[in-house]
Coordinates of C-alpha atoms in Angstrom, one line a residue:
M1 CA -21.8 -17.6 1.0
T2 CA -22.4 -13.8 2.9
T3 CA -25.5 -13.1 4.9
W4 CA -25.6 -9.6 5.9
E5 CA -25.7 -8.6 9.5
T6 CA -26.7 -4.8 9.4
E7 CA -26.8 -3.0 13.1
T8 CA -27.3 0.2 12.2
R9 CA -29.3 2.4 9.6
R10 CA -29.5 5.9 9.4
V11 CA -30.0 8.7 7.7
Y12 CA -26.2 9.8 6.0
A13 CA -25.0 13.7 6.1
G14 CA -27.6 14.3 7.9
G15 CA -30.1 14.1 5.1
R16 CA -28.0 16.6 2.3
T17 CA -28.8 15.9 -0.9
F18 CA -26.3 15.1 -4.2
G19 CA -28.0 15.6 -7.2
D20 CA -30.2 13.7 -8.7
H21 CA -29.3 11.0 -6.3
G22 CA -31.0 12.3 -3.3
A23 CA -30.4 11.6 0.2
F24 CA -28.4 8.8 1.1
E25 CA -28.3 6.3 4.3
I26 CA -25.3 5.2 6.2
L27 CA -25.6 0.9 7.2
E28 CA -22.9 -0.3 9.8
G29 CA -22.6 -3.3 10.9
R30 CA -20.7 -7.3 10.2
V31 CA -20.5 -9.7 6.9
R32 CA -20.6 -13.7 7.5
Y33 CA -19.3 -15.3 5.0
S34 CA -18.9 -18.6 3.9
V35 CA -16.5 -20.4 1.6
D36 CA -15.8 -23.9 0.5
P37 CA -11.7 -24.5 1.2
A38 CA -13.1 -27.2 -2.1
D39 CA -13.8 -24.6 -4.5
P40 CA -10.9 -24.2 -7.5
R41 CA -11.8 -20.5 -7.1
N42 CA -10.2 -20.5 -3.4
R43 CA -7.2 -22.7 -4.5
G44 CA -4.8 -19.8 -3.7
I45 CA -5.4 -18.8 -0.5
V46 CA -2.7 -20.3 1.8
D47 CA -3.2 -22.5 4.9
L48 CA -7.8 -22.0 3.6
A49 CA -7.7 -26.1 3.9
F50 CA -5.8 -26.1 8.0
A51 CA -8.8 -23.5 9.2
P52 CA -11.7 -25.0 10.9
R53 CA -14.8 -26.2 9.1
D54 CA -18.5 -26.3 9.8
E55 CA -20.7 -29.6 9.6
S56 CA -21.2 -28.6 6.1
G57 CA -17.1 -28.5 5.6
R58 CA -17.5 -25.4 4.8
V59 CA -14.9 -21.9 7.0
G60 CA -17.0 -19.3 8.3
F61 CA -15.5 -15.8 9.2
R62 CA -16.5 -12.5 10.0
G63 CA -16.5 -8.7 9.4
D64 CA -16.6 -5.3 9.6
F65 CA -18.6 -3.3 7.2
T66 CA -19.4 0.6 6.1
I67 CA -22.2 1.4 3.5
I68 CA -23.3 4.6 2.4
A69 CA -25.9 4.2 -0.7
P70 CA -28.5 6.5 -1.8
R71 CA -32.0 6.2 0.6
D72 CA -34.7 6.7 -2.0
T73 CA -33.4 6.1 -5.4
T74 CA -31.3 2.8 -6.9
A75 CA -26.9 3.0 -7.7
R76 CA -26.4 1.2 -10.4
K77 CA -22.7 2.1 -9.7
L78 CA -20.6 0.9 -6.8
L79 CA -17.1 1.1 -4.8
I80 CA -15.5 -1.2 -2.7
D81 CA -13.2 0.9 -0.6
V82 CA -10.6 -1.1 0.8
P83 CA -10.0 0.5 4.6
N84 CA -5.5 1.4 4.7
R85 CA -4.5 -0.8 8.6
G86 CA -8.6 -0.5 9.5
R87 CA -9.1 3.2 8.1
R88 CA -11.6 4.2 5.3
L89 CA -9.5 6.2 2.5
A90 CA -12.0 7.1 0.0
F91 CA -14.0 9.6 2.1
S92 CA -10.0 11.6 2.3
I93 CA -9.0 10.7 -0.9
L94 CA -11.7 11.2 -3.0
N95 CA -14.4 12.6 -1.4
R96 CA -11.5 15.0 0.1
A97 CA -12.8 15.7 3.6
R98 CA -10.5 18.2 5.5
P99 CA -8.9 15.8 8.3
T100 CA -11.4 18.3 11.1
E101 CA -14.0 16.6 9.7
L102 CA -12.4 13.1 9.6
L103 CA -12.0 13.7 13.4
E104 CA -16.2 13.9 13.9
D105 CA -17.0 11.8 11.3
P106 CA -14.9 9.4 10.0
C107 CA -17.5 8.8 7.1
A108 CA -17.6 12.4 6.3
P109 CA -19.3 13.0 2.7
G110 CA -16.3 16.2 1.8
D111 CA -17.8 17.6 -1.1
G112 CA -19.8 14.2 -2.0
F113 CA -17.0 13.9 -5.1
L114 CA -18.4 10.2 -5.4
F115 CA -22.0 10.0 -4.1
R116 CA -22.8 13.1 -7.1
R117 CA -21.6 11.0 -9.3
G118 CA -23.7 8.3 -8.2
Y119 CA -21.8 5.7 -6.6
A120 CA -22.8 3.1 -3.1
L121 CA -19.8 3.1 -1.2
A122 CA -19.0 -0.2 1.0
S123 CA -15.9 -0.2 2.8
I124 CA -14.7 -4.2 3.6
G125 CA -13.0 -5.2 6.6
W126 CA -10.3 -7.5 5.1
Q127 CA -7.5 -7.7 7.7
W128 CA -7.9 -9.7 10.4
D129 CA -5.3 -7.9 13.4
V130 CA -6.2 -4.0 13.9
S131 CA -7.8 -3.5 17.0
N132 CA -9.4 -0.1 15.9
G133 CA -11.1 0.8 13.2
L134 CA -12.8 -2.0 10.2
R135 CA -11.4 -5.4 10.7
L136 CA -11.9 -9.3 10.0
D137 CA -12.0 -12.0 12.5
A138 CA -10.0 -14.1 10.5
P139 CA -9.9 -17.8 11.5
E140 CA -6.8 -20.2 12.9
V141 CA -4.4 -22.2 10.6
R142 CA -5.0 -25.3 13.2
A143 CA -2.6 -28.6 12.0
D144 CA -4.5 -32.3 14.1
G145 CA -6.5 -30.1 16.3
E146 CA -3.6 -27.6 17.3
P147 CA -2.3 -24.2 16.5
V148 CA 1.2 -24.4 14.5
E149 CA 3.9 -22.9 14.9
G150 CA 5.9 -20.4 12.4
D151 CA 8.8 -18.0 11.2
V152 CA 8.2 -14.2 11.8
V153 CA 10.5 -12.0 10.6
C154 CA 10.0 -7.8 12.3
R155 CA 12.2 -5.1 10.5
V156 CA 13.1 -1.8 13.4
Q157 CA 15.1 1.5 12.2
P158 CA 15.2 3.5 15.1
G159 CA 15.1 7.5 15.1
T160 CA 16.9 7.3 18.2
D161 CA 20.1 5.5 20.5
R162 CA 17.8 3.5 23.2
A163 CA 17.9 0.4 24.8
F164 CA 14.3 -0.8 23.7
V165 CA 12.7 -0.8 20.7
F166 CA 8.9 -1.9 19.8
F167 CA 8.6 -4.1 17.1
G168 CA 5.2 -3.4 15.5
Q169 CA 5.2 -3.5 11.9
L170 CA 3.2 0.0 11.2
G171 CA 0.9 -1.0 14.4
E172 CA 0.1 -3.3 16.8
V173 CA 2.4 -6.6 17.1
T174 CA 0.9 -9.1 15.1
Y175 CA 2.2 -12.3 15.9
P176 CA 3.8 -12.6 20.1
P177 CA 6.8 -14.7 20.4
A178 CA 5.6 -18.5 20.9
D179 CA 8.5 -18.9 23.6
P180 CA 10.8 -15.3 25.1
H181 CA 13.4 -17.2 26.1
D182 CA 13.7 -19.4 22.8
P183 CA 17.3 -19.8 22.1
G184 CA 16.1 -20.1 18.1
S185 CA 15.5 -16.8 18.2
R186 CA 17.3 -14.0 15.9
L187 CA 18.5 -11.0 16.1
F188 CA 20.1 -8.7 12.8
V189 CA 21.8 -5.6 12.4
R190 CA 23.0 -3.9 9.3
D191 CA 23.7 -0.2 8.2
D192 CA 21.3 -0.4 4.4
D193 CA 18.9 -2.5 2.9
N194 CA 22.2 -3.7 0.6
A195 CA 24.5 -4.7 3.3
P196 CA 24.4 -8.4 5.1
L197 CA 22.9 -8.9 7.9
I198 CA 25.1 -9.2 10.8
E199 CA 23.5 -11.6 13.9
V200 CA 23.7 -9.7 17.1
A201 CA 24.6 -12.5 19.8
R202 CA 21.6 -14.2 21.3
H203 CA 22.6 -13.9 24.9
R204 CA 22.9 -9.9 23.9
W205 CA 19.3 -9.5 23.8
R206 CA 16.2 -10.5 25.0
F207 CA 12.6 -9.5 25.1
A208 CA 12.4 -7.1 27.6
R209 CA 11.5 -3.1 28.0
E210 CA 12.8 -1.1 30.3
R211 CA 10.4 0.9 33.3
N212 CA 11.8 3.0 35.8
G213 CA 15.0 2.0 35.4
V214 CA 14.4 -2.1 35.5
V215 CA 14.1 -4.3 33.1
E216 CA 10.8 -6.6 32.8
R217 CA 9.5 -8.9 30.3
S218 CA 7.9 -7.9 27.6
D219 CA 6.3 -9.6 24.5
R220 CA 5.9 -6.4 22.1
H221 CA 9.5 -4.9 22.9
I222 CA 13.4 -6.4 22.7
H223 CA 16.2 -4.7 25.0
L224 CA 19.9 -5.0 23.7
D225 CA 22.6 -4.8 26.4
D226 CA 24.3 -1.8 24.2
G227 CA 21.3 -0.1 23.1
F228 CA 20.0 -0.4 19.6
E229 CA 21.7 2.6 17.5
R230 CA 19.7 5.3 15.6
G231 CA 19.5 4.1 11.8
R232 CA 20.7 1.1 12.0
I233 CA 18.3 -1.6 10.6
Y234 CA 17.4 -4.7 13.0
T235 CA 15.3 -7.1 11.7
L236 CA 14.1 -10.0 14.5
V237 CA 13.4 -13.7 13.3
Y238 CA 11.3 -15.7 16.2
R239 CA 8.4 -18.4 16.7
A240 CA 5.5 -17.8 17.3
R241 CA 2.2 -19.8 17.8
G242 CA -1.3 -19.6 15.9
A243 CA -0.9 -18.0 12.6
R244 CA -4.8 -17.2 11.1
V245 CA -5.5 -17.1 7.3
A246 CA -4.5 -14.2 6.4
G247 CA -6.0 -14.7 3.1
C248 CA -9.6 -14.9 3.6
G249 CA -9.2 -11.0 3.8
L250 CA -8.8 -10.9 0.1
L251 CA -12.0 -13.4 -0.2
A252 CA -13.8 -11.0 1.9
L253 CA -13.3 -8.0 -0.2
R254 CA -14.6 -10.5 -3.7
D255 CA -17.7 -11.9 -2.7
A256 CA -18.8 -8.9 -0.7
A257 CA -18.0 -7.3 -3.8
E258 CA -20.5 -10.1 -5.3
S259 CA -22.8 -10.1 -3.0
L260 CA -24.0 -6.9 -3.1
R261 CA -23.1 -6.7 -6.8
E262 CA -26.1 -9.8 -7.1
G263 CA -28.4 -7.5 -4.5
D264 CA -27.8 -10.3 -2.2
G265 CA -26.9 -8.0 0.7
P266 CA -28.6 -4.2 2.2
V267 CA -28.0 -2.2 -0.9
A268 CA -31.4 -2.1 -3.5
P269 CA -30.6 -4.4 -6.4
G270 CA -29.7 -3.1 -9.8
I271 CA -25.7 -2.2 -9.3
R272 CA -24.4 -2.9 -12.5
R273 CA -20.5 -1.4 -11.9
V274 CA -18.0 -2.2 -9.2
V275 CA -15.0 -1.0 -9.1
A276 CA -12.5 -0.6 -5.9
F277 CA -10.6 1.5 -4.7
G278 CA -7.0 1.0 -2.9
A279 CA -3.7 3.0 -1.7
S280 CA -0.8 2.3 -0.2
Q281 CA -0.8 -0.4 1.6
T282 CA -4.5 -1.5 0.0
G283 CA -3.4 -0.8 -3.4
R284 CA -0.9 -4.0 -2.7
V285 CA -3.9 -5.9 -1.6
L286 CA -5.3 -5.0 -4.9
R287 CA -2.7 -6.2 -6.5
H288 CA -2.3 -9.5 -4.6
L289 CA -6.1 -10.2 -5.6
L290 CA -5.3 -9.9 -9.0
H291 CA -2.5 -11.3 -9.2
L292 CA -4.5 -14.9 -7.5
G293 CA -7.2 -14.4 -10.2
L294 CA -9.8 -13.7 -7.2
N295 CA -12.0 -12.3 -10.0
T296 CA -14.7 -14.6 -10.5
G297 CA -18.1 -14.9 -8.4
S298 CA -20.0 -18.6 -7.2
R299 CA -21.7 -18.4 -10.2
G300 CA -18.6 -17.4 -12.6
K301 CA -19.7 -14.1 -13.5
R302 CA -16.7 -11.2 -13.8
V303 CA -16.6 -9.4 -9.5
F304 CA -15.0 -6.5 -10.2
D305 CA -15.2 -4.2 -13.8
G306 CA -12.3 -1.2 -12.4
M307 CA -9.0 -1.1 -10.1
H308 CA -7.9 1.8 -9.1
V309 CA -4.1 1.2 -7.3
H310 CA -3.2 3.9 -5.7
I311 CA 1.1 4.4 -4.0
A312 CA 0.8 0.6 -4.7
G313 CA 4.1 0.3 -6.7
G314 CA 5.4 -2.7 -8.2
Q315 CA 5.2 -4.5 -4.5
R316 CA 2.1 -7.2 -3.4
G317 CA 2.6 -7.6 0.1
D318 CA 2.4 -9.9 3.6
F319 CA -1.7 -10.4 2.6
N320 CA -1.2 -14.5 2.1
H321 CA 1.9 -16.5 4.1
R322 CA 1.7 -18.5 7.0
F323 CA 2.0 -15.5 10.0
A324 CA 1.6 -12.5 7.5
Q325 CA 1.3 -9.6 9.0
P326 CA -0.7 -7.8 6.7
S327 CA 0.6 -4.0 8.0
S328 CA 4.2 -4.7 7.7
A329 CA 6.1 -2.7 5.0
G330 CA 10.0 -3.3 3.7
V331 CA 10.8 -6.8 4.7
P332 CA 11.5 -8.7 2.3
A333 CA 8.8 -11.5 2.0
A334 CA 6.5 -14.0 -0.3
G335 CA 4.5 -10.7 -1.7
Q336 CA 7.9 -9.0 -3.0
R337 CA 8.2 -11.5 -5.4
F338 CA 8.4 -11.4 -9.4
P339 CA 5.9 -10.6 -11.3
F340 CA 5.6 -6.8 -11.1
A341 CA 3.8 -6.3 -14.4
G342 CA 0.8 -6.7 -15.8
T343 CA 2.8 -7.8 -18.7
R344 CA 3.7 -10.9 -19.1
V345 CA 7.7 -11.2 -19.1
R346 CA 10.2 -13.7 -18.8
D347 CA 12.4 -12.6 -15.2
P348 CA 16.3 -13.6 -16.3
L349 CA 17.1 -13.6 -12.2
T350 CA 15.2 -16.7 -11.5
G351 CA 14.0 -17.6 -15.4
A352 CA 10.5 -17.4 -14.2
T353 CA 8.3 -16.3 -17.0
A354 CA 4.6 -14.3 -16.1
G355 CA 2.8 -11.5 -15.4
L356 CA 0.3 -9.7 -12.4
Y357 CA -3.4 -10.8 -13.8
D358 CA -1.7 -14.5 -15.2
N359 CA -4.5 -16.6 -13.6
L360 CA -7.7 -14.1 -14.1
T361 CA -10.5 -15.3 -16.4
H362 CA -12.1 -11.7 -15.9
M363 CA -9.7 -8.6 -16.5
P364 CA -11.0 -5.9 -14.9
K365 CA -9.8 -2.5 -16.2
V366 CA -7.1 -0.8 -14.0
V367 CA -5.8 2.3 -13.4
I368 CA -1.9 2.2 -11.6
T369 CA -1.4 5.4 -9.8
N370 CA 2.4 6.0 -8.2
T371 CA 3.8 9.7 -7.0
S372 CA 8.0 9.7 -7.6
F373 CA 8.2 8.6 -3.9
E374 CA 7.3 4.8 -5.0
Y375 CA 10.3 5.2 -7.8
W376 CA 12.4 6.2 -5.5
R377 CA 11.7 3.7 -3.3
G378 CA 12.8 1.0 -6.4
D379 CA 9.5 -0.9 -7.4
A380 CA 7.2 1.3 -9.2
A381 CA 9.3 1.4 -12.5
L382 CA 8.4 -2.0 -12.5
T383 CA 4.8 -2.4 -13.3
H384 CA 6.8 -0.8 -17.0
V385 CA 10.1 -1.7 -17.2
S386 CA 11.3 -5.5 -17.6
P387 CA 12.5 -6.7 -14.4
D388 CA 16.6 -6.4 -15.9
G389 CA 15.5 -3.1 -16.7
T390 CA 16.6 -3.4 -19.5
R391 CA 13.6 -2.7 -22.3
D392 CA 10.0 -1.2 -22.1
L393 CA 7.2 -3.6 -21.6
V394 CA 4.5 -2.9 -24.5
P395 CA 0.9 -2.1 -21.7
H396 CA -1.2 -4.2 -20.4
P397 CA -4.2 -4.0 -23.0
S398 CA -6.4 -3.7 -19.9
E399 CA -4.0 -1.2 -18.1
R400 CA -3.2 2.5 -17.6
N401 CA -0.4 3.5 -15.3
Y402 CA 0.3 7.2 -14.4
L403 CA 3.3 9.1 -12.5
F404 CA 2.3 11.7 -11.3
A405 CA 5.8 13.8 -11.6
G406 CA 7.1 15.6 -8.5
T407 CA 4.9 14.0 -5.6
H408 CA 5.1 12.0 -2.7
H409 CA 3.7 9.2 -1.0
V410 CA 1.7 11.2 1.5
N411 CA 0.4 14.2 -0.9
G412 CA 1.0 17.5 -0.3
I413 CA 1.5 19.0 3.2
M414 CA 1.1 22.9 3.9
P415 CA 2.3 24.5 6.2
P416 CA 5.7 23.8 5.3
T417 CA 7.3 21.3 8.4
N418 CA 10.1 18.9 8.0
V419 CA 8.3 16.9 11.4
F420 CA 6.8 14.0 11.6
A421 CA 3.1 14.8 13.7
A422 CA 2.6 11.3 14.5
T423 CA 6.3 10.6 16.2
G424 CA 7.9 14.7 16.0
E425 CA 11.0 12.7 13.6
K426 CA 12.2 14.9 11.1
A427 CA 13.8 14.6 7.4
R428 CA 15.9 16.8 6.6
Y429 CA 14.4 19.1 4.5
A430 CA 10.6 20.1 4.1
F431 CA 8.3 18.4 3.4
N432 CA 6.5 18.7 -0.4
V433 CA 3.9 20.5 -0.1
V434 CA 2.6 19.9 -4.2
D435 CA -1.5 18.6 -3.8
Y436 CA -1.7 15.5 -6.6
S437 CA -5.5 15.9 -5.3
P438 CA -7.2 16.0 -8.7
L439 CA -5.0 14.0 -10.5
V440 CA -6.5 11.1 -7.9
R441 CA -9.5 12.5 -8.9
A442 CA -9.3 13.0 -12.9
A443 CA -7.8 9.0 -12.9
F444 CA -10.2 7.4 -11.3
A445 CA -12.7 9.3 -12.9
N446 CA -11.1 7.6 -16.4
L447 CA -11.9 4.6 -14.8
D448 CA -15.0 5.2 -14.0
A449 CA -15.3 6.5 -17.5
W450 CA -13.6 3.4 -19.1
V451 CA -15.6 0.4 -17.1
S452 CA -18.8 2.1 -18.8
G453 CA -16.0 2.2 -22.9
T454 CA -14.4 5.3 -23.1
T455 CA -11.1 4.7 -23.9
P456 CA -9.0 6.4 -20.7
P457 CA -6.2 8.7 -21.7
G458 CA -2.7 6.7 -22.2
S459 CA -0.1 6.3 -19.9
R460 CA 2.2 8.6 -18.4
V461 CA 5.8 7.2 -16.9
P462 CA 9.0 7.9 -17.7
S463 CA 10.4 5.2 -20.2
L464 CA 13.9 4.0 -21.5
R465 CA 12.7 4.5 -25.0
A466 CA 12.0 8.6 -24.5
S467 CA 15.4 8.7 -22.3
T468 CA 13.3 9.7 -19.7
L469 CA 14.3 6.5 -17.3
V470 CA 17.5 6.4 -15.9
E471 CA 19.2 4.8 -12.2
R472 CA 18.9 7.4 -9.1
S473 CA 22.9 7.6 -9.2
T474 CA 22.4 9.9 -12.3
V475 CA 19.5 12.1 -10.9
L476 CA 21.7 12.6 -7.7
R477 CA 24.4 13.5 -9.6
R478 CA 22.6 16.3 -10.6
F479 CA 21.6 17.7 -7.2
A480 CA 24.7 17.2 -6.2
A481 CA 25.9 20.1 -8.4
V482 CA 23.8 22.4 -6.1
G483 CA 26.2 24.3 -3.4
G484 CA 25.8 22.6 -0.3
F485 CA 23.1 20.3 -0.9
R486 CA 22.9 16.6 0.9
G487 CA 21.7 13.6 -0.9
L488 CA 21.4 10.2 -0.9
D489 CA 23.6 7.9 -1.5
P490 CA 22.9 5.8 -3.9
D491 CA 24.7 2.3 -3.3
R492 CA 23.0 2.3 -0.3
L493 CA 19.5 2.9 -1.4
G494 CA 17.3 0.1 -1.4
G495 CA 14.6 -2.2 -3.3
L496 CA 13.3 -4.7 -5.2
S497 CA 15.6 -8.2 -5.3
A498 CA 15.6 -12.3 -6.0
L499 CA 14.4 -14.2 -3.0
D500 CA 15.3 -17.4 -1.6
L501 CA 12.2 -18.4 1.2
G502 CA 13.3 -21.9 1.3
E503 CA 11.2 -24.8 -0.1
G504 CA 8.0 -24.6 1.2
V505 CA 7.5 -20.9 -0.4
E506 CA 4.9 -22.1 -2.7
E507 CA 2.6 -23.2 -0.4
G508 CA 3.2 -20.4 1.8
V509 CA 5.6 -21.4 4.4
C510 CA 8.7 -18.9 4.3
D511 CA 11.7 -19.0 6.7
F512 CA 13.4 -16.0 7.5
P513 CA 15.6 -13.9 7.1
A514 CA 14.9 -14.2 3.5
V515 CA 17.7 -15.3 1.6
E516 CA 18.7 -12.1 -0.8
G517 CA 19.9 -12.1 -4.4
K518 CA 20.4 -10.3 -7.4
P519 CA 18.8 -6.3 -7.2
Y520 CA 16.0 -6.3 -9.3
A521 CA 16.1 -2.7 -11.5
R522 CA 15.5 0.0 -9.9
L523 CA 14.9 3.5 -12.0
V524 CA 13.4 6.8 -12.0
S525 CA 12.4 9.7 -14.3
D526 CA 15.0 11.7 -15.0
V527 CA 15.0 15.5 -14.4
D528 CA 15.1 18.9 -16.0
D529 CA 17.2 21.6 -15.6
S530 CA 15.2 23.0 -12.7
L531 CA 15.5 19.0 -10.7
N532 CA 12.0 18.5 -11.8
E533 CA 11.4 15.4 -13.3
L534 CA 10.9 15.1 -16.9
A535 CA 8.6 12.2 -17.4
G536 CA 4.5 11.6 -15.7
I537 CA 2.0 13.9 -15.3
R538 CA 3.1 17.7 -14.2
L539 CA 1.3 19.9 -12.1
P540 CA 1.8 23.5 -12.4
E541 CA 4.2 23.2 -9.5
V542 CA 6.5 21.2 -11.3
A543 CA 6.0 22.0 -14.9
L544 CA 6.1 26.0 -14.6
P545 CA 8.4 25.1 -11.9
V546 CA 7.8 26.8 -9.0
G547 CA 11.0 25.2 -7.2
C548 CA 11.9 21.9 -7.3
H549 CA 9.8 19.1 -6.1
T550 CA 10.8 15.4 -5.3
G551 CA 9.8 11.6 -3.8
W552 CA 12.3 11.2 -1.8
N553 CA 14.2 13.1 1.2
P554 CA 16.9 12.8 3.2
R555 CA 16.6 11.1 6.9
H556 CA 17.6 14.1 9.7
P557 CA 21.1 13.6 10.6
E558 CA 19.5 13.6 14.4
H559 CA 17.8 10.5 13.1
G560 CA 21.1 8.5 11.8
A561 CA 21.4 7.3 8.8
A562 CA 21.8 10.4 7.1
E563 CA 22.4 9.6 4.3
L564 CA 19.4 6.8 4.1
P565 CA 16.2 8.4 2.7
A566 CA 13.2 9.2 5.7
I567 CA 10.0 6.9 4.8
F568 CA 7.2 8.2 2.9
V569 CA 8.4 11.9 2.1
G570 CA 10.1 14.0 -0.7
F571 CA 10.8 17.5 -0.1
S572 CA 9.8 20.7 -2.0
H573 CA 12.7 23.4 -2.3
F574 CA 12.5 26.7 -3.5
D575 CA 15.7 29.1 -4.7
G576 CA 16.0 31.8 -7.2
E577 CA 14.2 34.6 -8.9
L578 CA 10.4 33.4 -9.4
A579 CA 8.2 35.1 -12.4
T580 CA 6.0 37.8 -11.3
P581 CA 2.7 36.9 -9.3
G582 CA 1.3 38.0 -12.7
E583 CA 3.7 35.6 -14.7
I584 CA 2.5 33.2 -13.0
E585 CA -0.8 32.4 -13.3
R586 CA -0.9 32.9 -16.6
R587 CA 1.1 30.7 -17.1
A588 CA -0.4 28.0 -14.9
R589 CA -3.8 28.6 -16.6
D590 CA -2.3 27.4 -19.8
C591 CA -0.7 24.2 -17.6
V592 CA -4.2 23.2 -16.0
R593 CA -5.8 23.9 -19.7
T594 CA -3.6 21.4 -21.1
L595 CA -4.1 18.9 -18.1
V596 CA -7.7 19.2 -18.2
A597 CA -7.8 18.9 -22.3
D598 CA -5.8 15.5 -22.0
R599 CA -8.2 14.4 -18.7
F600 CA -5.9 14.5 -16.7
V601 CA -7.7 17.2 -14.2

């Protein structure tokens, strides 16, 4: 059950028209959700049974929404845009609104790509712990009427030597410690993700910060006697109080989509197709939603016809366990466990047999797009290879999987720089400049056509069969042969491993830190003589080639751990003689014509 409360309704984009679909309007407000914990469709949501209930025995919660829909015509297609940490995605990634436009209006239309194709768009708040943007008021977990306590885990890798660090996970601190003086709180340190955790004596650290030379209590910082060392990885585990039912965010996405599809929301009835788009964190949200089988509505019908899962790799995330932190990334937890691929396969490390889509009654069409970064992170290959990396998997018939060769997580960055604008920290080399935006749009357009019956292009990923899927060390040896080049240490690169999270993990109660077992396969595309990736969809910069473009980039020595990768970025390197501009243009046009013919741009 959903109730839509529209707070503002106005003409969108100054009345600009979008082809035959005319002018649009924008609606913003709140959605009231009401779910039945006894409904079998909701059985996978951790702690839903412990949330407060109303007189009818249902659990209620509310969330934000933004809807943009035709003003005078009826939309036949709906895109559910899954906000990343409160930020709407489709306007920048699919409509290609410029950053300057989005600063003035977070819903700037860009070139109107979606609206010209007849889409209504609904951005649905699903994350409860964001302070800005679209959010959800998730219910609290109660046991015998009292808030529950449990373990929280955080990861910190400082870029400078410092006396204290903030331990928020790509955002605010989700759960402050229940007792800052708890002797059971633990802090560990290691030099890389493959090294053993070394516990730091409790008397040497505390929940505190320094201000004007004075150490003062803080529930968002930890202070260490000898200071934190740049580049080292610190893992913090402590007890918190007052868990939220984080999985209600997944129910919000499902139920809002169903309501709009069935004509029960503020959009005119008539929607025939519903697709979802998520990127990075929210690509992992969609993978989690699929894994839980949340694609059946209250009337027993399909909710989503298709999903575009962008730059999620092979992971799910912190979206459905007790004391989950939805913004967390890189911390071994419940969302980093098998299965990784849609195709059903046996995991030789745990003995389990499963596929990501096993719990679905209604299978949507799924388009997966990843950059080289997600492969080098150590998990994207698991979407199409066996967990031990010994064989290619038979592709799932309702899935397409594409690698954007020679690209990185945050898309091409121009003008060239090696400095992160948000933090001022550096990577060793200038960031990757390859703009893969045309590939994202084409992948979405192919999904749009697929849900209406047109078969999309086949998957383009590296494979064992084609000898293009290799260990990271194989590629790094090729780079090491280049004089003066400083690469990564392959023995220190992370990835996914079999995890022991305690006996309660199947009920969503985890013991932290996770005990990490044997590693899963951590494979990447091999490279050609120009050191560009052989497999995947190759844009002209990679195929011609014009320079060398990667999905990995070493940390800058100033920030420590220079043999480990900087987060999210690759690099572009230009060396040697290039062909004449005329020759480059001719070859680039030939390359683009082939990409267009293959429906990749």
